[in-house]
């Protein structure tokens, strides 16, 4: 088989046993790799109603057909599991050399179940699988564990690990490799719950492609496109450029979404950081765009910074000092915390303090850098009020009560990213219906708003079809896998991507088949959530978004009413051909080749 290995590794940590089996060409053709393959395996391996932090919840690492082919931006892998933060699907992507090592290990995916008796790490080397003692690594940062394991096994080994947050079951803990993070949904907490500190990979399996010359020509063409105007922003400043732009548009969430603009935006902007603190430009393996920016703090430390981290630890919490935001980001990386959920949960706590509801949080107020920098380690170590905040804003609000759920800015339990829904109404719908919760990566709904294709301040019919199309587009990208920053470098994505897939795999794969695969992948995410207890009210937005008008900026006075949102959601269900309550009809499942039964295949025997 070209592009894949047709090999699936299942490791049971409880019994310390493993076995290999065929992934299956029919599964790969239907779900591709990455997020799609991981979703398919999660549906099969997760027993219905499985406890996210229980031993039976599978943790899945999935490779993709384009990984290892030399095509730019394809060195990515997926982590898929049931989220301890939302109770629904958690699907995260991370990048760089670990993704290439996963492909070189000769597997399409690794499915990890069970719980090790003592802290351990998993080592996969070609056909060898070993569970090794990690008690000496417990308590170390992910980077520290990575360095130690490479010292033990050799510098060619690549490692993905959890920090203290994953060990302590923080519900938004990350899995980190080479400074990159599979971040959202608490995948690191699932890994930590299994007493698994890390996964280490070393292999020499080659990736064969059906048409080497065709792939080489396509790779050269894609490389040249990746250096054109459509990626200029990412190459010149990186994603931190978004902060000033969103502030000008009145779309920069500030002080827990109480305002859409930030008075100190200029000093915290990507342009200001670049002028005053820029250290160097970097990029993932197999990437020509090199969007990553490292900034140097006054202490001399280098810190990676992306827009979402900058927003969540800066304007959302009212922090104005770039040094404090850089340090907060460093702490999130050190402890293995999703920076968006960290900032969102801290902002909720700050508002609680303002309301006199959380005295144990002390001086945790908007703009208090000292309090934020003290709170992050407390969350990771579950000390004091950090134990409550480690649960995420929704669970913390339900525990605290007193109406505090009204200002927990989350969807399905996942904290909102840095887009103001009231001034980006297509994005508002995308956030409301996303299977993994408030998410900016599993659809590009914001593009319709920013491009001027629609009036971003209104909500006329047709938004549902736009969101559905953007979700399918993202599902295809996340399963092949190609980076989102390459999305505008294609003239006809489905046709060109299907042709790339055909050159790699040798399949006679068409644009229509790729569209259908993308729709199937997204629908299976929804079907998994429906099996795990999804209800119509789970598709929605926080009360603040639906009751308060924007107070500042060019969109001042703009509102998004509950009636507007519900009309857009019904429009979306119609575009998806689901029923009026958002449930998937059996006929639609059969049309997409999905199982109509809600039983987990592996839980009940195959």
Coordinates of C-alpha atoms in Angstrom, one line a residue, residues 33-35 62-67 72-78 93-94 476-483:
X33 CA -5.7 9.8 8.1
X34 CA -5.2 12.3 10.8
X35 CA -8.4 13.5 12.3
X62 CA -2.9 9.0 14.0
X63 CA -0.6 9.6 11.0
X64 CA -1.8 10.8 7.6
X65 CA -1.2 9.9 3.9
X66 CA 0.8 13.0 3.0
X67 CA 3.1 12.9 6.0
X72 CA 5.2 21.2 2.4
X73 CA 3.3 21.6 5.7
X74 CA 2.4 17.9 6.0
X75 CA 4.5 17.0 9.0
X76 CA 1.5 16.8 11.4
X77 CA -0.2 14.1 13.4
X78 CA -3.6 13.9 15.2
X93 CA -3.2 18.3 15.8
X94 CA 0.5 18.8 16.5
X476 CA -10.3 17.2 4.5
X477 CA -7.3 19.4 5.4
X478 CA -7.0 17.8 8.9
X479 CA -7.2 14.3 7.6
X480 CA -4.8 14.5 4.6
X481 CA -3.0 16.5 6.6
X482 CA -2.0 19.9 5.1
X483 CA -1.6 23.0 7.2

